[in-house]
Coordinates of C-alpha atoms in Angstrom, one line a residue:
X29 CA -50.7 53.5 12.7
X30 CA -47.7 52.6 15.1
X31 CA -45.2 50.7 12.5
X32 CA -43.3 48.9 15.1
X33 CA -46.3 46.6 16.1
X34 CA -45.9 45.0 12.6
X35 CA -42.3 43.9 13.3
X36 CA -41.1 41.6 16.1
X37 CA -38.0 44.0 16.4
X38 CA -36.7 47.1 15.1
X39 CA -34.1 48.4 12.6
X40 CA -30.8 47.1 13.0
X41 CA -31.6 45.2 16.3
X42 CA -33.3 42.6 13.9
X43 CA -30.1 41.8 12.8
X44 CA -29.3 37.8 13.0
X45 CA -27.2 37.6 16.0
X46 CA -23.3 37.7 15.0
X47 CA -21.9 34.7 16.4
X48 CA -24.9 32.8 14.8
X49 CA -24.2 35.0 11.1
X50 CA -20.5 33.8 11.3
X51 CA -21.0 30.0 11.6
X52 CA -23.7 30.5 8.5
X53 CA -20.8 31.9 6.1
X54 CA -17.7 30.6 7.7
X55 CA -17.6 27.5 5.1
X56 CA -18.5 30.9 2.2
X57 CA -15.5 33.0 2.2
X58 CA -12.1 32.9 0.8
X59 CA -13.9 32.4 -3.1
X60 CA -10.4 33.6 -5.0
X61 CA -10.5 36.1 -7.8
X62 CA -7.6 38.5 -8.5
X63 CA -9.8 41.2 -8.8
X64 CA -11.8 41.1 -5.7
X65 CA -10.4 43.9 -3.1
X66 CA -12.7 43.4 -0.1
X67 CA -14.8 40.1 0.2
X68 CA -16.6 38.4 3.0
X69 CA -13.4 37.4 4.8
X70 CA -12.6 40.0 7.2
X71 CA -16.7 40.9 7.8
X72 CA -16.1 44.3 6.2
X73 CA -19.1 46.9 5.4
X74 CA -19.7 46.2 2.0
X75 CA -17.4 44.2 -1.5
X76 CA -14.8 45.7 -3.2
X77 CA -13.7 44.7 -7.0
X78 CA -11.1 46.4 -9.0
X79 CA -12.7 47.5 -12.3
X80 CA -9.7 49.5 -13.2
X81 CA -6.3 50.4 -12.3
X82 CA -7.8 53.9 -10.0
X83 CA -11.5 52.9 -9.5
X84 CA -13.3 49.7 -7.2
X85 CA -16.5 49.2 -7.3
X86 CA -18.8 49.1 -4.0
X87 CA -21.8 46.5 -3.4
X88 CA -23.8 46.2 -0.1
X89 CA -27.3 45.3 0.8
X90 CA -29.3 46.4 3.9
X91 CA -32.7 46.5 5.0
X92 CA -34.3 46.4 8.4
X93 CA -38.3 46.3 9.9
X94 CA -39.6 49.4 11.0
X95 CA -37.9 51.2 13.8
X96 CA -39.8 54.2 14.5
X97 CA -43.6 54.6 13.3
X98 CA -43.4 57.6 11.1
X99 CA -43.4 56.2 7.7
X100 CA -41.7 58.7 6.3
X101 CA -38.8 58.7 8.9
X102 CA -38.4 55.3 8.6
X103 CA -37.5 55.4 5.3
X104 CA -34.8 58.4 6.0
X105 CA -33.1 56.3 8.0
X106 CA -33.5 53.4 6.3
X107 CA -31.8 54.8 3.8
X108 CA -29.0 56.8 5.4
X109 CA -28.3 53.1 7.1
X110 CA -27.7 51.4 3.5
X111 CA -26.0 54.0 2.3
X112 CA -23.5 54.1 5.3
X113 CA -21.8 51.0 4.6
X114 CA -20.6 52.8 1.2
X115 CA -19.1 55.2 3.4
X116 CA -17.7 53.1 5.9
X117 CA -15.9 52.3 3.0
X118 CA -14.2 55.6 1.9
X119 CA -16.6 55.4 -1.4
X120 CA -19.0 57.8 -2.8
X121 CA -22.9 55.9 -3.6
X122 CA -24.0 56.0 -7.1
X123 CA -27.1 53.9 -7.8
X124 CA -29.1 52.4 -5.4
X125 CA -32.2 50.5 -5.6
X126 CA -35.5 49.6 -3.5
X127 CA -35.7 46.4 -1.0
X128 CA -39.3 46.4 0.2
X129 CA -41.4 43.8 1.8
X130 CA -44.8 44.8 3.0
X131 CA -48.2 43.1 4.1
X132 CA -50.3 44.6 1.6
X133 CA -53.6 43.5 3.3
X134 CA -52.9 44.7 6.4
X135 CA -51.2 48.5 6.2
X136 CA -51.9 51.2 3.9
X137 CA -50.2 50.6 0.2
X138 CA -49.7 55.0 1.2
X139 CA -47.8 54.1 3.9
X140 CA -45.3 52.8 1.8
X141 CA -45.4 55.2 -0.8
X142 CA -44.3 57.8 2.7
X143 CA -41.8 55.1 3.4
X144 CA -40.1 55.2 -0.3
X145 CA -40.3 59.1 -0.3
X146 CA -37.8 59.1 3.2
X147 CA -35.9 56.9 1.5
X148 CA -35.9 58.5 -1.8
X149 CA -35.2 62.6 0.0
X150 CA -32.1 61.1 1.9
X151 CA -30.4 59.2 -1.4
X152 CA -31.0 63.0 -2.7
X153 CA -29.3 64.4 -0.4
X154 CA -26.2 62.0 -1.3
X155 CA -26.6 62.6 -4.9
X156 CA -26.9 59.2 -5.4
X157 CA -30.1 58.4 -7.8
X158 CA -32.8 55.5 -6.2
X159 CA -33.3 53.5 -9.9
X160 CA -36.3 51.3 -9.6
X161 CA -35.9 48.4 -7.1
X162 CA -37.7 45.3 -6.1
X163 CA -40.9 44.5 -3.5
X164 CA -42.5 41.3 -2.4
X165 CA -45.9 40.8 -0.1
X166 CA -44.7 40.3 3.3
X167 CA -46.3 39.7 6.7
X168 CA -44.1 42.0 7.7
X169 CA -42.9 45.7 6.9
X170 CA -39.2 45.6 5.7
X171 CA -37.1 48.5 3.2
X172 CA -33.5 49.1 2.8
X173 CA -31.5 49.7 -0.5
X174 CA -28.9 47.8 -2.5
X175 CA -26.6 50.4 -3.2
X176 CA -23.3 50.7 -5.9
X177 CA -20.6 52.8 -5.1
X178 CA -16.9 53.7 -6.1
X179 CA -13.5 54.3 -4.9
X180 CA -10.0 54.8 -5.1
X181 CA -8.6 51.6 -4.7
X182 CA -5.3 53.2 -3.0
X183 CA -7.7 54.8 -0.3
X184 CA -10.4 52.2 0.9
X185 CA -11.6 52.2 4.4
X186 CA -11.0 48.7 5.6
X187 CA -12.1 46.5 8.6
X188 CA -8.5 44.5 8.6
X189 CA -6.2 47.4 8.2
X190 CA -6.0 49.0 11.8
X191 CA -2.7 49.2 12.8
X192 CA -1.5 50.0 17.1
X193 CA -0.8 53.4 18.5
X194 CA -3.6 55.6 16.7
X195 CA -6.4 57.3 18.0
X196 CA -10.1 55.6 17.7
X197 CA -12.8 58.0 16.9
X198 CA -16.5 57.6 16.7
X199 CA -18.5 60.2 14.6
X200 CA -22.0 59.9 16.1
X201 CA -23.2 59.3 19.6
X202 CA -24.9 56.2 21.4
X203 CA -27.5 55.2 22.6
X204 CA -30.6 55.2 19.3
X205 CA -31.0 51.3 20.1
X206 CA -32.5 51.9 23.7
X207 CA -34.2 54.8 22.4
X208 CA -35.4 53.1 19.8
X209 CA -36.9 50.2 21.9
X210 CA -38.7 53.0 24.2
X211 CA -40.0 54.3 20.9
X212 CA -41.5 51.4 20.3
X213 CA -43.2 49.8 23.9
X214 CA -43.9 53.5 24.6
X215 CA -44.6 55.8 21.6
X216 CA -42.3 57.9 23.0
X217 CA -40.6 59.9 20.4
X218 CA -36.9 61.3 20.4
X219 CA -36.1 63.7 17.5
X220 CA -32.7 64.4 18.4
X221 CA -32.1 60.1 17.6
X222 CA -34.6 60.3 14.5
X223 CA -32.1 63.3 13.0
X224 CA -29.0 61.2 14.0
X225 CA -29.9 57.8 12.5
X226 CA -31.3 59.8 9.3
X227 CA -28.0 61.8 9.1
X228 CA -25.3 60.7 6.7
X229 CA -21.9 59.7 7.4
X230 CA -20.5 61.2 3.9
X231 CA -18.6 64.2 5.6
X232 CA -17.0 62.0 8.1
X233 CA -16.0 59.4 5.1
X234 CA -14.8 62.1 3.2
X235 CA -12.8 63.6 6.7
X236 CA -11.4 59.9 6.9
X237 CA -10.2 59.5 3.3
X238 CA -8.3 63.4 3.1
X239 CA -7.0 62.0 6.4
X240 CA -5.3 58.7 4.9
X241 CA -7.2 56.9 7.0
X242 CA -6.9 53.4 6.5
X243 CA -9.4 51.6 8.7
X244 CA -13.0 52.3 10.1
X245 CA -15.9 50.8 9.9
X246 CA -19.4 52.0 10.9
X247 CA -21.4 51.3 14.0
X248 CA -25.0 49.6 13.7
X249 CA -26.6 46.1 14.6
X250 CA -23.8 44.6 16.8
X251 CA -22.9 48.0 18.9
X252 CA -19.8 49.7 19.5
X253 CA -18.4 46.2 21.2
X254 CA -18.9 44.4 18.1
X255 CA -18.2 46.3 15.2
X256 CA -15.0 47.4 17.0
X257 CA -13.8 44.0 18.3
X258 CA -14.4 42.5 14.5
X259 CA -12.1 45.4 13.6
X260 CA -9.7 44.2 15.7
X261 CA -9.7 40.9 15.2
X262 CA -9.2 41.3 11.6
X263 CA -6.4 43.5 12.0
X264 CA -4.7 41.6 14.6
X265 CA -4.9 44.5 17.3
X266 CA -6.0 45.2 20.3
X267 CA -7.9 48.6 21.7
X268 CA -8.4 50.4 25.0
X269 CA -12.3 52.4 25.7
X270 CA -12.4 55.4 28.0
X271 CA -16.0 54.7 28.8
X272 CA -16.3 58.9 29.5
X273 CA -15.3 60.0 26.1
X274 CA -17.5 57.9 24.4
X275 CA -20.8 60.1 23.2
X276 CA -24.6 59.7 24.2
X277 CA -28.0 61.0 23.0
X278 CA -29.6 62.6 25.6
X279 CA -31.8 60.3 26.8
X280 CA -29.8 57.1 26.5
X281 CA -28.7 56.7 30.2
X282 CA -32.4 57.0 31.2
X283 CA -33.6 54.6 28.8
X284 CA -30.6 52.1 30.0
X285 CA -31.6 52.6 34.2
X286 CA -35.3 51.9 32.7
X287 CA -34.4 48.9 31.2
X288 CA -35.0 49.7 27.9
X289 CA -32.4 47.4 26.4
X290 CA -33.1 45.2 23.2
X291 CA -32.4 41.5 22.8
X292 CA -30.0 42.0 19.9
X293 CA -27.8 44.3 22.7
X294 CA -28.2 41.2 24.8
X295 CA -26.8 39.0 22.2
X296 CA -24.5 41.6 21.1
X297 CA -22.5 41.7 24.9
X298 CA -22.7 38.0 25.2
X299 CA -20.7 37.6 22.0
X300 CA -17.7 39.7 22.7
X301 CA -17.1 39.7 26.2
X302 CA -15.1 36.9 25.9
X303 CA -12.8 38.8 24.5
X304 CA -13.5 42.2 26.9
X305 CA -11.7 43.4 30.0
X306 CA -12.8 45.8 32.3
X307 CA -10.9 48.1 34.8
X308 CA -12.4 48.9 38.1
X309 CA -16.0 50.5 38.6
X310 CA -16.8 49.3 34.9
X311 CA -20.6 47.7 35.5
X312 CA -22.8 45.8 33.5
X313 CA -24.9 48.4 32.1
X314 CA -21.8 50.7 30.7
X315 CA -21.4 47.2 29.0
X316 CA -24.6 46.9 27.8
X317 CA -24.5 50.4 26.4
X318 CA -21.1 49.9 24.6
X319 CA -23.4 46.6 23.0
X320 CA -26.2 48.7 22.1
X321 CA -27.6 47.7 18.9
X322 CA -27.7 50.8 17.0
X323 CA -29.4 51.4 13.5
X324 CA -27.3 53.7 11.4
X325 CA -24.6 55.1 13.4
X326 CA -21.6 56.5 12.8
X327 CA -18.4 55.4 11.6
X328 CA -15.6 54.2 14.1
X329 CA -12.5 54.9 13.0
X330 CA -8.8 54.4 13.4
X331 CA -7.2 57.9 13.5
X332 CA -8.2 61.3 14.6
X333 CA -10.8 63.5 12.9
X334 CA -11.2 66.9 13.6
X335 CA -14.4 68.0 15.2
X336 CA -15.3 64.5 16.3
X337 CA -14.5 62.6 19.7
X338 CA -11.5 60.4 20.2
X339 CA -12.7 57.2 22.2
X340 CA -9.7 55.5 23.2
X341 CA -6.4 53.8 20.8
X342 CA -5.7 51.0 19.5
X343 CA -3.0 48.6 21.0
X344 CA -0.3 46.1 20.3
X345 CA -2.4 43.7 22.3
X346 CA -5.5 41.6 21.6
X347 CA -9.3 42.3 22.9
X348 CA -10.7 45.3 23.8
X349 CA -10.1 46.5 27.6
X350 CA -12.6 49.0 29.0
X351 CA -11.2 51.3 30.9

């Protein structure tokens, strides 16, 4: 059975558009509490609260309709995705637990069982133990995790605390969004963007933290251009993009010149290029791919890792230039 039928989009690309998401919580942030690290203020990946003098503890929530139509797959990355934001955040996941809606008179109750088993192999492979969870009948197929995690609090990764001059790195390629949406109007399959959206971002986290990193994030529903220009934003930077170095599953650019592109990339572009430049020969589609809306990627982060590609560098300025 092709999953993606049941969903009216895919993985992170479902994601409520961000300039839309902002005006719902605008009036909800800023709630004080002395202990509260990282809340909803600077849009980072997941809450911080101080527990203890050397430990904050990690909360996030995601979940997403099918984006490829292996059940089993589906959950992998599902996972990996939910799991990411722990990351993002210089943690280390300790409990998660199920999100699952699904249309039980209409696909297989097995299917989900394959679904649950993804998810269950890749919060394995994190060592991070999947402890029951919660499911409701849905007309359509959703699964993600609530996941717990801790930290240093001397050592979080954070959305607001780029600073100018340092190197901006990105730890998995583009392009899984316009793959993605080939996937689904075609049944074409791409295994290299299955094994990179299922993949974890734990080694990179941990690369970032030994590192003293200070501020990433990681790169899903609102593309490259998005994530990075909230970063920004919140840390009152600006950044430069040398479109060359940035990293592409094979594939991407043919998917892109086929017109393969999502509507949440759409929405995506049209929310930050107000705040975009772009040198010479810099077209619309190396915009739209910067924009694509990918579904577990990896982190971007401010500072150099070794082993992964430097993108461009952040600036004393404000926006995001392409160059």
């Amino acid at each position: 059975m092709r999953l993606t039928d049941y969903a009216h989009g895919g993985g992170c690309a479902c994601k409520i558009p961000p300039g839309e998401l902002e005006d719902v919580v605008r009036g909800l942030i800023g709630q004080p509490d002395a202990d509260v690290l990282v809340g909803l203020d600077s849009g980072d990946d997941a809450a911080a609260v101080l527990v203890r003098e050397d430990l904050a503890v990690l909360s996030t929530a995601d979940f997403f309709t099918p984006v490829v139509n292996d059940a089993f797959d589906w959950g992998r990355i599902a996972a990996a995705n939910a799991l990411s934001d722990i990351y993002a955040m210089g943690g280390r996941p300790v409990t998660a637990i199920n999100l699952v809606g699904w249309p039980r008179d209409v696909l297989p109750m097995e299917l989900m069982t394959e679904v649950l088993r993804g998810g269950l192999s890749v919060a394995a492979q994190a060592g991070c133990p999947v402890l029951g969870g919660h499911s409701i009948d849905d007309p359509e197929p959703k699964y993600g995790m609530a996941v717990t995690g801790v930290a240093h609090p001397d050592r979080l990764l954070r959305n607001d605390a780029a600073q100018p001059g340092l190197p901006i790195t990105l730890t998995k390629p583009l392009g899984v969004g316009l793959l993605n949406n080939r996937h689904k109007k075609t049944g074409d399959v791409f295994a290299e963007a299955v094994e990179t959206m299922a993949g974890l971002n734990r080694e990179a986290s941990e690369a970032a933290v030994a590192a003293g990193v200070r501020a990433a994030t990681d790169v899903t529903g609102f593309g490259l251009l998005g994530h990075l220009h909230k970063m920004v934003r919140a840390s009152h930077v600006g950044a430069v993009i040398d479109l060359k170095a940035v990293p592409l599953l094979d594939g991407a650019s043919e998917a892109l010149r086929d017109g393969f592109v999502s509507g949440g990339t759409r929405r995506n572009l049209d929310w930050v290029r107000p705040h975009v430049a772009t040198a010479a020969g810099i077209n619309e589609d190396d915009l739209l791919l910067l924009a694509d809306a990918q579904t577990s990627g990896g982190l971007l982060v401010v500072g150099e890792l070794p082993g992964y590609p430097v993108i461009g560098h952040t600036t004393n300025g404000q926006g995001i230039e392409i160059r």
